[in-house]
Amino acid sequence: SLGSGTRTGLFATLLAQYEPAVAANCMNKLARLSARWIGSRGFSIGLDDVKAPETLIEGRNMRMEEGYRRCDEQIDAYRTGRLQLQPGCDLDETLETVVTGELNNIRQEAGTLCSKLLSR
């Protein structure tokens, strides 16, 4: 076996009889060979297999900038006492709720955009 956790596996033998660099080199070569074999059969195994289109990056950046701007506006309203309290919340809780909601919206919009623009 390759590395079943026993001392009889290939990697354990390489480590025992040679040095760690030899075992690591063997693992690296086997990983690359496996990745190439899996990739040739249509499987995607890494982030390098997917390149985000420029429209995705631009859309994500635009949504993030807009969302962060809205968060900054809420924080400014909090600091100047203009933040409208939410029912049952004090000023700090209101700020936390509003900013958390806005950040969740940013994440949701980015995820939706990724789902639309990235291939499956």
CSV table of C-alpha atoms in Angstrom, one decimal:
chain,number,residue,atom,x,y,z
A,1,SER,CA,0.0,0.0,0.0
A,2,LEU,CA,1.0,3.6,-0.4
A,3,GLY,CA,0.4,5.1,3.0
A,4,SER,CA,-2.1,3.1,5.0
A,5,GLY,CA,-0.7,4.2,8.3
A,6,THR,CA,1.4,1.0,8.8
A,7,ARG,CA,5.1,0.7,8.6
A,8,THR,CA,4.9,-1.5,5.5
A,9,GLY,CA,3.5,1.2,3.2
A,10,LEU,CA,5.6,2.7,0.4
A,11,PHE,CA,5.9,6.1,2.1
A,12,ALA,CA,6.8,4.7,5.5
A,13,THR,CA,9.5,2.5,3.8
A,14,LEU,CA,10.9,5.5,1.9
A,15,LEU,CA,11.0,7.5,5.0
A,16,ALA,CA,12.6,4.8,7.0
A,17,GLN,CA,15.2,3.7,4.4
A,18,TYR,CA,16.0,7.1,2.9
A,19,GLU,CA,15.3,10.6,4.1
A,20,PRO,CA,12.1,12.7,4.4
A,21,ALA,CA,12.9,14.6,1.2
A,22,VAL,CA,12.8,11.4,-0.8
A,23,ALA,CA,9.4,10.4,0.7
A,24,ALA,CA,8.1,13.9,0.1
A,25,ASN,CA,9.3,13.9,-3.5
A,26,CYS,CA,7.6,10.6,-4.1
A,27,MET,CA,4.3,11.9,-2.6
A,28,ASN,CA,4.5,15.1,-4.8
A,29,LYS,CA,5.1,13.1,-8.0
A,30,LEU,CA,2.2,10.7,-7.1
A,31,ALA,CA,-0.1,13.6,-6.4
A,32,ARG,CA,0.7,15.3,-9.7
A,33,LEU,CA,0.2,12.0,-11.6
A,34,SER,CA,-3.1,11.4,-9.8
A,35,ALA,CA,-4.2,15.0,-10.5
A,36,ARG,CA,-3.4,14.6,-14.2
A,37,TRP,CA,-5.2,11.2,-14.4
A,38,ILE,CA,-8.3,12.5,-12.6
A,39,GLY,CA,-8.3,15.7,-14.7
A,40,SER,CA,-8.1,13.7,-17.9
A,41,ARG,CA,-11.3,12.0,-16.9
A,42,GLY,CA,-13.2,15.2,-16.5
A,43,PHE,CA,-12.9,15.8,-12.7
A,44,SER,CA,-11.8,19.1,-11.3
A,45,ILE,CA,-9.7,18.9,-8.2
A,46,GLY,CA,-8.3,22.4,-7.6
A,47,LEU,CA,-9.0,26.1,-7.7
A,48,ASP,CA,-6.6,26.4,-10.6
A,49,ASP,CA,-9.0,24.4,-12.7
A,50,VAL,CA,-11.5,27.3,-12.5
A,51,LYS,CA,-10.6,30.8,-13.6
A,52,ALA,CA,-13.2,33.4,-12.7
A,53,PRO,CA,-14.4,35.5,-15.6
A,54,GLU,CA,-13.5,39.2,-15.4
A,55,THR,CA,-17.2,40.0,-15.2
A,56,LEU,CA,-17.4,38.0,-12.0
A,57,ILE,CA,-14.5,39.8,-10.4
A,58,GLU,CA,-15.8,43.2,-11.4
A,59,GLY,CA,-19.3,42.4,-10.2
A,60,ARG,CA,-18.0,41.1,-6.9
A,61,ASN,CA,-15.8,44.1,-6.3
A,62,MET,CA,-18.7,46.4,-7.2
A,63,ARG,CA,-21.1,44.7,-4.7
A,64,MET,CA,-18.4,44.6,-2.0
A,65,GLU,CA,-17.6,48.3,-2.4
A,66,GLU,CA,-21.3,49.3,-2.3
A,67,GLY,CA,-22.0,47.0,0.7
A,68,TYR,CA,-19.0,48.3,2.6
A,69,ARG,CA,-20.1,51.9,1.8
A,70,ARG,CA,-23.5,51.1,3.3
A,71,CYS,CA,-21.9,49.6,6.4
A,72,ASP,CA,-19.7,52.7,6.7
A,73,GLU,CA,-22.9,54.9,6.5
A,74,GLN,CA,-24.5,52.9,9.3
A,75,ILE,CA,-21.4,53.2,11.4
A,76,ASP,CA,-21.3,56.9,10.8
A,77,ALA,CA,-25.0,57.2,11.8
A,78,TYR,CA,-24.2,55.2,15.0
A,79,ARG,CA,-21.4,57.6,15.9
A,80,THR,CA,-23.4,60.7,15.3
A,81,GLY,CA,-26.5,59.4,17.0
A,82,ARG,CA,-28.6,59.2,13.8
A,83,LEU,CA,-29.0,55.4,13.7
A,84,GLN,CA,-32.7,54.5,14.0
A,85,LEU,CA,-33.1,51.9,16.7
A,86,GLN,CA,-34.6,48.5,15.7
A,87,PRO,CA,-37.5,47.3,17.9
A,88,GLY,CA,-36.2,45.6,21.1
A,89,CYS,CA,-32.6,46.6,20.5
A,90,ASP,CA,-30.3,49.2,22.0
A,91,LEU,CA,-28.0,51.3,19.8
A,92,ASP,CA,-25.1,48.8,19.9
A,93,GLU,CA,-27.4,45.8,19.1
A,94,THR,CA,-29.0,47.8,16.3
A,95,LEU,CA,-25.6,48.6,14.7
A,96,GLU,CA,-24.5,45.0,15.0
A,97,THR,CA,-27.8,43.7,13.5
A,98,VAL,CA,-27.7,46.2,10.6
A,99,VAL,CA,-24.0,45.7,9.7
A,100,THR,CA,-24.3,41.9,10.1
A,101,GLY,CA,-27.3,41.9,7.8
A,102,GLU,CA,-25.5,44.0,5.2
A,103,LEU,CA,-22.4,41.7,5.3
A,104,ASN,CA,-24.7,38.7,4.9
A,105,ASN,CA,-26.3,40.4,1.9
A,106,ILE,CA,-22.9,41.0,0.3
A,107,ARG,CA,-22.0,37.3,0.8
A,108,GLN,CA,-25.3,36.2,-0.6
A,109,GLU,CA,-25.1,38.4,-3.7
A,110,ALA,CA,-21.5,37.3,-4.3
A,111,GLY,CA,-22.6,33.7,-4.1
A,112,THR,CA,-25.5,34.2,-6.4
A,113,LEU,CA,-23.2,35.9,-8.9
A,114,CYS,CA,-20.7,33.0,-8.7
A,115,SER,CA,-23.5,30.5,-9.3
A,116,LYS,CA,-24.6,32.4,-12.4
A,117,LEU,CA,-21.1,33.0,-13.9
A,118,LEU,CA,-19.0,30.0,-13.0
A,119,SER,CA,-19.4,26.8,-14.9
A,120,ARG,CA,-20.3,23.7,-13.0
